[in-house]
Coordinates of N, CA and C in Angstrom, one line a residue:
M233 N -63.1 14.8 32.1 CA -62.7 16.1 32.6 C -63.8 16.6 33.5
S234 N -63.5 17.2 34.6 CA -64.5 17.7 35.5 C -64.8 19.2 35.2
L235 N -66.0 19.6 35.6 CA -66.4 21.0 35.5 C -65.5 21.8 36.3
F236 N -65.0 21.3 37.5 CA -64.1 22.0 38.3 C -62.9 22.5 37.6
R237 N -62.3 21.6 36.8 CA -61.1 22.0 36.0 C -61.4 23.0 34.9
I238 N -62.5 22.9 34.3 CA -62.9 23.8 33.2 C -63.0 25.2 33.7
L239 N -63.6 25.4 34.9 CA -63.8 26.7 35.4 C -62.7 27.2 36.2
G240 N -61.5 26.6 36.1 CA -60.3 27.1 36.8 C -60.4 26.9 38.3
G241 N -61.1 25.9 38.8 CA -61.2 25.6 40.2 C -62.3 26.4 40.9
K242 N -63.2 27.0 40.1 CA -64.2 27.8 40.7 C -65.6 27.2 40.6
A243 N -65.7 25.9 40.4 CA -66.9 25.2 40.2 C -67.7 25.1 41.5
L244 N -69.0 25.2 41.3 CA -69.9 25.0 42.5 C -70.0 23.6 42.9
C245 N -69.9 22.7 41.9 CA -69.9 21.3 42.1 C -69.1 20.6 41.0
A246 N -68.6 19.4 41.3 CA -67.7 18.7 40.4 C -68.6 17.6 39.7
V247 N -68.7 17.7 38.4 CA -69.4 16.7 37.7 C -68.6 16.3 36.5
R248 N -68.9 15.1 36.0 CA -68.2 14.6 34.8 C -68.9 15.1 33.5
I249 N -68.2 15.7 32.6 CA -68.8 16.1 31.3 C -67.9 15.7 30.2
N250 N -68.4 15.7 29.0 CA -67.7 15.3 27.8 C -66.7 16.4 27.5
P251 N -65.4 16.1 27.5 CA -64.4 17.2 27.2 C -64.5 17.8 25.9
L252 N -64.9 17.1 24.8 CA -65.0 17.7 23.5 C -66.2 18.7 23.5
R253 N -67.3 18.3 24.2 CA -68.4 19.2 24.2 C -68.0 20.4 25.0
A254 N -67.3 20.3 26.1 CA -66.9 21.4 26.9 C -66.0 22.4 26.1
R255 N -65.0 21.8 25.4 CA -64.1 22.7 24.5 C -64.9 23.4 23.5
R256 N -65.8 22.7 22.8 CA -66.7 23.3 21.8 C -67.5 24.4 22.4
C257 N -68.1 24.2 23.5 CA -69.0 25.2 24.1 C -68.1 26.4 24.6
M258 N -66.9 26.2 25.1 CA -66.1 27.3 25.5 C -65.6 28.1 24.3
A259 N -65.3 27.4 23.2 CA -64.7 28.1 22.0 C -65.8 29.0 21.4
T260 N -67.1 28.5 21.4 CA -68.1 29.3 20.8 C -68.9 30.1 21.8
N261 N -68.6 30.0 23.1 CA -69.3 30.8 24.1 C -70.8 30.4 24.1
T262 N -71.1 29.2 23.8 CA -72.5 28.8 23.8 C -72.6 27.5 24.6
M263 N -73.8 27.1 24.9 CA -74.1 25.8 25.5 C -74.9 25.0 24.5
E264 N -74.5 23.7 24.5 CA -75.2 22.8 23.6 C -76.4 22.3 24.3
D265 N -77.5 22.0 23.5 CA -78.7 21.4 24.1 C -78.4 19.9 24.3
E266 N -78.4 19.5 25.5 CA -78.1 18.1 25.8 C -79.2 17.2 25.4
Y267 N -80.4 17.7 25.0 CA -81.5 16.8 24.6 C -81.6 16.7 23.1
G268 N -80.7 17.4 22.4 CA -80.8 17.2 20.9 C -82.1 18.0 20.4
E269 N -82.7 17.4 19.4 CA -83.8 18.0 18.8 C -85.0 17.9 19.8
M270 N -85.6 19.0 20.1 CA -86.8 19.1 21.0 C -88.0 19.3 20.1
S271 N -88.7 18.2 19.9 CA -89.9 18.2 19.0 C -91.0 17.4 19.7
D272 N -92.1 17.5 19.1 CA -93.3 16.7 19.6 C -93.5 15.4 18.6
S273 N -92.4 15.0 18.0 CA -92.6 13.8 17.1 C -92.9 12.6 17.9
G274 N -93.5 11.6 17.2 CA -93.8 10.4 17.8 C -95.3 10.0 17.6
E275 N -95.7 9.0 18.4 CA -97.1 8.5 18.3 C -97.8 9.1 19.5
T276 N -99.1 9.1 19.5 CA -99.9 9.6 20.6 C -100.8 8.6 21.2
F277 N -100.8 8.4 22.5 CA -101.7 7.6 23.2 C -102.8 8.5 23.8
T278 N -104.0 8.1 23.6 CA -105.1 8.9 24.2 C -105.9 8.0 25.2
Y279 N -105.9 8.4 26.5 CA -106.6 7.6 27.5 C -108.1 7.7 27.1
P280 N -108.8 6.5 27.1 CA -110.2 6.5 26.7 C -111.2 6.9 27.9
G281 N -111.4 8.2 28.1 CA -112.4 8.5 29.1 C -111.8 9.5 30.1
I282 N -112.4 9.5 31.3 CA -112.1 10.5 32.4 C -110.9 9.9 33.2
Y283 N -109.8 10.6 33.2 CA -108.6 10.1 33.9 C -108.5 10.8 35.3
P284 N -108.6 10.0 36.4 CA -108.5 10.7 37.7 C -107.1 11.0 38.1
L285 N -106.9 12.2 38.6 CA -105.6 12.6 39.1 C -105.5 12.5 40.6
E286 N -104.2 12.4 41.1 CA -104.0 12.2 42.5 C -104.6 13.4 43.3
S287 N -104.7 14.6 42.7 CA -105.2 15.7 43.4 C -106.7 15.7 43.6
G288 N -107.4 14.8 42.9 CA -108.8 14.7 43.0 C -109.5 15.3 41.7
A289 N -108.7 16.0 40.9 CA -109.2 16.6 39.7 C -109.2 15.5 38.6
T290 N -109.7 15.8 37.5 CA -109.8 14.8 36.4 C -109.4 15.5 35.1
L291 N -108.9 14.7 34.1 CA -108.7 15.1 32.8 C -109.5 14.2 31.8
T292 N -110.2 14.9 30.8 CA -110.9 14.1 29.9 C -110.0 13.7 28.7
S293 N -109.9 12.4 28.5 CA -109.1 11.8 27.4 C -107.7 12.4 27.2
P294 N -106.9 12.4 28.3 CA -105.6 13.0 28.2 C -104.7 12.2 27.2
K295 N -103.8 12.9 26.6 CA -102.9 12.3 25.7 C -101.4 12.4 26.2
I296 N -100.6 11.3 25.8 CA -99.2 11.4 26.0 C -98.5 11.0 24.7
R297 N -97.5 11.7 24.3 CA -96.7 11.4 23.1 C -95.6 10.4 23.5
Y298 N -95.3 9.5 22.6 CA -94.3 8.5 22.9 C -93.6 8.0 21.6
N299 N -92.4 7.4 21.8 CA -91.7 6.8 20.8 C -91.3 5.4 21.2
T300 N -91.2 4.5 20.2 CA -90.8 3.1 20.5 C -89.7 2.8 19.6
Y301 N -88.9 1.8 20.0 CA -87.7 1.4 19.3 C -87.6 -0.1 19.5
G302 N -87.4 -0.9 18.4 CA -87.2 -2.3 18.6 C -88.5 -3.1 18.3
D303 N -88.4 -4.4 18.6 CA -89.5 -5.3 18.3 C -90.5 -5.4 19.5
P304 N -91.8 -5.1 19.3 CA -92.7 -5.1 20.4 C -92.9 -6.4 21.1
S305 N -92.4 -7.5 20.5 CA -92.5 -8.8 21.1 C -91.3 -9.1 22.0
S306 N -90.4 -8.2 22.0 CA -89.2 -8.4 22.9 C -89.5 -7.9 24.3
P307 N -88.7 -8.2 25.3 CA -88.8 -7.7 26.6 C -88.7 -6.1 26.6
C308 N -89.5 -5.5 27.5 CA -89.6 -4.0 27.4 C -88.7 -3.3 28.4
L309 N -88.1 -2.3 27.9 CA -87.3 -1.3 28.7 C -88.1 0.0 28.6
L310 N -88.5 0.6 29.7 CA -89.1 1.9 29.7 C -88.1 2.9 30.2
I311 N -87.9 3.9 29.3 CA -86.9 5.0 29.6 C -87.7 6.3 29.9
N312 N -87.5 6.9 31.0 CA -88.2 8.1 31.4 C -87.2 9.3 31.3
H313 N -87.7 10.4 30.7 CA -86.9 11.6 30.5 C -86.9 12.6 31.7
A314 N -86.0 13.5 31.7 CA -85.9 14.5 32.7 C -87.1 15.5 32.4
L315 N -87.3 16.4 33.4 CA -88.5 17.3 33.3 C -88.6 18.0 32.0
T316 N -87.5 18.6 31.5 CA -87.5 19.4 30.3 C -87.2 18.6 29.1
G317 N -87.1 17.3 29.1 CA -86.9 16.4 28.0 C -88.1 16.1 27.2
N318 N -87.9 15.2 26.3 CA -89.1 14.7 25.5 C -88.9 13.2 25.2
S319 N -89.9 12.6 24.5 CA -89.8 11.2 24.2 C -88.9 10.8 23.1
S320 N -88.2 11.7 22.5 CA -87.3 11.4 21.4 C -86.0 10.9 21.9
L321 N -86.0 9.7 22.5 CA -84.8 9.1 23.1 C -83.6 9.1 22.2
H322 N -83.8 8.9 20.9 CA -82.7 8.8 20.0 C -82.0 10.2 19.9
T323 N -82.5 11.3 20.3 CA -81.8 12.6 20.2 C -81.1 12.9 21.5
W324 N -81.4 12.3 22.6 CA -80.7 12.7 23.8 C -79.9 11.6 24.5
W325 N -80.3 10.3 24.3 CA -79.5 9.2 24.7 C -79.2 8.3 23.5
G326 N -79.1 8.9 22.4 CA -79.0 8.1 21.1 C -77.7 7.3 21.1
S327 N -76.7 7.7 21.8 CA -75.4 7.0 21.8 C -75.6 5.7 22.6
M328 N -76.7 5.5 23.3 CA -76.9 4.3 24.1 C -78.0 3.4 23.5
L329 N -78.6 3.9 22.4 CA -79.8 3.3 21.8 C -79.4 2.6 20.5
G330 N -79.7 1.3 20.3 CA -79.5 0.7 19.1 C -78.9 -0.7 19.2
P331 N -78.7 -1.5 18.2 CA -78.2 -2.8 18.2 C -76.9 -2.9 18.9
G332 N -76.7 -3.7 19.9 CA -75.5 -3.9 20.6 C -75.1 -2.9 21.7
L333 N -76.0 -1.9 21.8 CA -75.7 -0.8 22.8 C -76.5 -1.0 24.1
T334 N -76.4 -0.2 25.0 CA -77.0 -0.3 26.3 C -78.5 -0.6 26.2
F335 N -79.2 0.2 25.4 CA -80.6 0.0 25.1 C -80.7 -0.8 23.8
D336 N -80.3 -2.0 23.8 CA -80.2 -2.9 22.7 C -81.5 -3.2 22.0
T337 N -81.7 -2.6 20.8 CA -83.0 -2.7 20.1 C -83.1 -4.1 19.4
D338 N -82.0 -4.9 19.4 CA -82.1 -6.3 18.9 C -82.6 -7.2 20.0
K339 N -82.5 -6.7 21.3 CA -83.0 -7.6 22.4 C -84.2 -7.0 23.2
F340 N -84.4 -5.7 23.0 CA -85.5 -5.1 23.8 C -86.4 -4.2 23.0
F341 N -87.6 -4.1 23.5 CA -88.6 -3.1 23.0 C -88.5 -1.9 23.9
V342 N -88.0 -0.8 23.4 CA -87.7 0.3 24.2 C -88.8 1.4 24.0
V343 N -89.4 1.8 25.1 CA -90.5 2.8 25.1 C -90.1 4.0 25.9
C344 N -90.3 5.2 25.3 CA -90.1 6.5 26.0 C -91.3 7.4 25.8
S345 N -91.9 7.8 26.8 CA -93.1 8.7 26.7 C -92.8 10.1 27.3
N346 N -93.5 11.1 26.8 CA -93.5 12.4 27.4 C -94.3 12.3 28.8
V347 N -94.0 13.3 29.6 CA -94.7 13.3 30.9 C -96.1 14.1 30.6
L348 N -97.0 13.8 31.4 CA -98.3 14.5 31.4 C -97.9 16.0 31.8
G349 N -98.4 16.9 31.0 CA -98.1 18.3 31.2 C -97.0 18.8 30.3
S350 N -96.4 17.9 29.5 CA -95.3 18.3 28.6 C -95.9 19.1 27.5
C351 N -95.1 20.0 27.0 CA -95.5 20.8 25.8 C -95.1 20.2 24.5
Y352 N -94.6 18.9 24.6 CA -94.2 18.2 23.4 C -95.2 17.1 23.0
G353 N -96.4 17.5 22.9 CA -97.5 16.6 22.4 C -98.3 15.9 23.4
S354 N -98.1 16.1 24.7 CA -98.9 15.5 25.8 C -99.9 16.6 26.2
T355 N -101.0 16.1 26.9 CA -102.0 17.1 27.4 C -101.3 18.0 28.4
S356 N -101.4 19.3 28.3 CA -100.8 20.3 29.1 C -101.6 21.5 29.2
S357 N -101.1 22.5 29.8 CA -101.8 23.8 30.0 C -102.1 24.5 28.6
L358 N -101.3 24.0 27.6 CA -101.5 24.6 26.2 C -102.7 23.9 25.5
S359 N -103.1 22.7 26.0 CA -104.1 21.9 25.4 C -105.5 22.6 25.5
T360 N -106.4 22.2 24.7 CA -107.8 22.7 24.8 C -108.6 21.9 25.8
D361 N -109.2 22.6 26.7 CA -110.1 22.1 27.7 C -111.4 21.7 27.0
P362 N -111.8 20.4 27.0 CA -113.0 20.0 26.3 C -114.3 20.7 26.9
E363 N -114.2 21.1 28.1 CA -115.4 21.7 28.7 C -115.6 23.1 28.3
T364 N -114.5 23.9 28.0 CA -114.6 25.3 27.6 C -114.3 25.6 26.2
G365 N -113.6 24.7 25.5 CA -113.1 24.9 24.2 C -111.9 25.8 24.1
L366 N -111.4 26.2 25.2 CA -110.3 27.1 25.3 C -109.1 26.4 25.9
A367 N -107.9 27.0 25.7 CA -106.7 26.4 26.3 C -106.9 26.3 27.9
Y368 N -106.4 25.3 28.5 CA -106.5 25.2 29.9 C -105.8 26.4 30.6
G369 N -104.7 26.7 30.2 CA -103.9 27.8 30.8 C -103.7 27.6 32.3
S370 N -104.0 28.6 33.1 CA -103.8 28.5 34.5 C -104.8 27.5 35.2
S371 N -105.9 27.1 34.5 CA -106.8 26.2 35.1 C -106.4 24.7 34.9
F372 N -105.2 24.5 34.3 CA -104.8 23.1 34.2 C -104.6 22.6 35.6
P373 N -105.1 21.4 35.8 CA -105.0 20.8 37.2 C -103.6 20.5 37.6
K374 N -103.4 20.5 38.9 CA -102.1 20.1 39.5 C -101.9 18.6 39.2
I375 N -100.7 18.3 38.7 CA -100.4 16.9 38.4 C -99.2 16.5 39.1
G376 N -99.0 15.2 39.4 CA -97.9 14.7 40.1 C -97.2 13.6 39.4
V377 N -96.2 13.1 39.9 CA -95.4 12.0 39.3 C -96.3 10.8 39.1
R378 N -97.1 10.4 40.1 CA -98.0 9.3 40.0 C -99.0 9.4 38.9
D379 N -99.4 10.6 38.5 CA -100.4 10.8 37.4 C -99.7 10.4 36.1
T380 N -98.5 10.8 35.9 CA -97.8 10.5 34.7 C -97.5 9.0 34.6
V381 N -97.1 8.4 35.7 CA -96.8 7.0 35.7 C -98.0 6.1 35.5
G382 N -99.1 6.5 36.1 CA -100.4 5.8 35.9 C -100.8 5.9 34.4
L383 N -100.6 7.0 33.8 CA -101.0 7.2 32.4 C -100.0 6.3 31.5
Q384 N -98.7 6.3 31.9 CA -97.7 5.5 31.2 C -98.2 4.0 31.3
A385 N -98.6 3.6 32.4 CA -99.1 2.2 32.6 C -100.2 1.8 31.6
H386 N -101.1 2.8 31.4 CA -102.2 2.5 30.4 C -101.6 2.5 29.0
L387 N -100.6 3.4 28.7 CA -100.0 3.4 27.4 C -99.3 2.0 27.2
L388 N -98.5 1.5 28.2 CA -97.8 0.3 28.0 C -98.8 -0.9 27.8
A389 N -99.9 -0.9 28.5 CA -101.0 -1.9 28.3 C -101.5 -1.9 26.9
S390 N -101.7 -0.6 26.3 CA -102.2 -0.5 25.0 C -101.2 -1.0 23.9
L391 N -99.9 -1.0 24.3 CA -98.9 -1.5 23.4 C -98.7 -3.1 23.6
G392 N -99.4 -3.7 24.5 CA -99.3 -5.1 24.7 C -98.2 -5.5 25.7
V393 N -97.7 -4.5 26.4 CA -96.6 -4.7 27.4 C -97.3 -5.2 28.7
V394 N -96.9 -6.4 29.2 CA -97.4 -6.9 30.4 C -96.4 -6.9 31.5
D395 N -95.1 -6.8 31.1 CA -94.0 -6.9 32.1 C -92.9 -6.0 31.6
L396 N -92.3 -5.3 32.6 CA -91.1 -4.5 32.2 C -89.8 -5.2 32.7
K397 N -88.9 -5.2 31.8 CA -87.5 -5.8 32.1 C -86.8 -4.8 33.0
S398 N -87.0 -3.5 32.7 CA -86.3 -2.4 33.5 C -87.0 -1.1 33.2
V399 N -87.0 -0.2 34.3 CA -87.4 1.1 34.1 C -86.2 2.0 34.5
I400 N -85.9 3.0 33.6 CA -84.7 3.8 33.7 C -85.0 5.2 33.6
G401 N -84.4 6.1 34.3 CA -84.6 7.5 34.1 C -83.7 8.3 35.0
G402 N -83.4 9.5 34.5 CA -82.6 10.5 35.3 C -83.4 11.7 35.6
S403 N -83.1 12.3 36.7 CA -83.7 13.5 37.2 C -85.2 13.2 37.4
F404 N -86.1 14.0 36.8 CA -87.5 13.7 36.9 C -87.9 12.3 36.5
G405 N -87.2 11.8 35.5 CA -87.3 10.5 35.0 C -87.0 9.5 36.1
G406 N -86.1 9.8 36.9 CA -85.7 9.0 38.1 C -86.9 8.9 39.1
M407 N -87.5 10.0 39.3 CA -88.7 10.1 40.2 C -89.8 9.1 39.7
Q408 N -90.0 9.2 38.3 CA -91.0 8.3 37.7 C -90.6 6.8 37.9
T409 N -89.3 6.6 37.7 CA -88.8 5.2 37.9 C -89.0 4.7 39.3
L410 N -88.8 5.5 40.3 CA -89.0 5.1 41.7 C -90.5 4.9 42.0
E411 N -91.4 5.6 41.3 CA -92.8 5.4 41.5 C -93.3 4.1 41.1
Y412 N -92.7 3.4 40.1 CA -93.2 2.2 39.6 C -93.4 1.1 40.7
P413 N -92.3 0.8 41.5 CA -92.5 -0.2 42.5 C -93.4 0.2 43.6
L414 N -93.6 1.5 43.8 CA -94.6 1.9 44.8 C -96.1 1.7 44.3
M415 N -96.3 1.8 43.0 CA -97.6 1.6 42.5 C -97.9 0.2 42.2
S416 N -96.9 -0.6 41.9 CA -97.1 -2.0 41.5 C -96.0 -2.8 42.1
P417 N -96.0 -3.1 43.4 CA -94.9 -3.8 44.1 C -94.5 -5.1 43.5
S418 N -95.4 -5.8 42.8 CA -95.1 -7.1 42.2 C -94.3 -6.9 40.9

């Protein structure tokens, strides 16, 4: 069912959506959270030392929260989330995660990490600045896609991942996905 039909031909754009979700939202006059549970659950990777950012600024021992699924000795799939998502892949693309599914945990080691700056367990403006002992707040440095991808690469190395079978992501996750071949053409 298209959004165009749901809004009686007054849609600004036509996209495909789940018709059951659409009916449920319309019946309750609410929107469902497409990401499921938004929490900071998972493991934490801490970069050991001063991490240089593309802007020229640095972060001391930045952290990113991540979740893994499947056997770490299997080929690795890296899944990147949208800007407002989190690393809990099982809550927002759970219908594609598991044995025999698209992100087959019997065949692949699946990794999903939060972006740098995320409020779900990664170093962000809410984190304590080690130099001042206060939250970074507005002094949090400017970060870019490459900063997150670089930190993800260190996370993957710490997990023993030396090669990625595939990198997948939508929205901001797609931007991260496109950064990988730019940073490491081989």
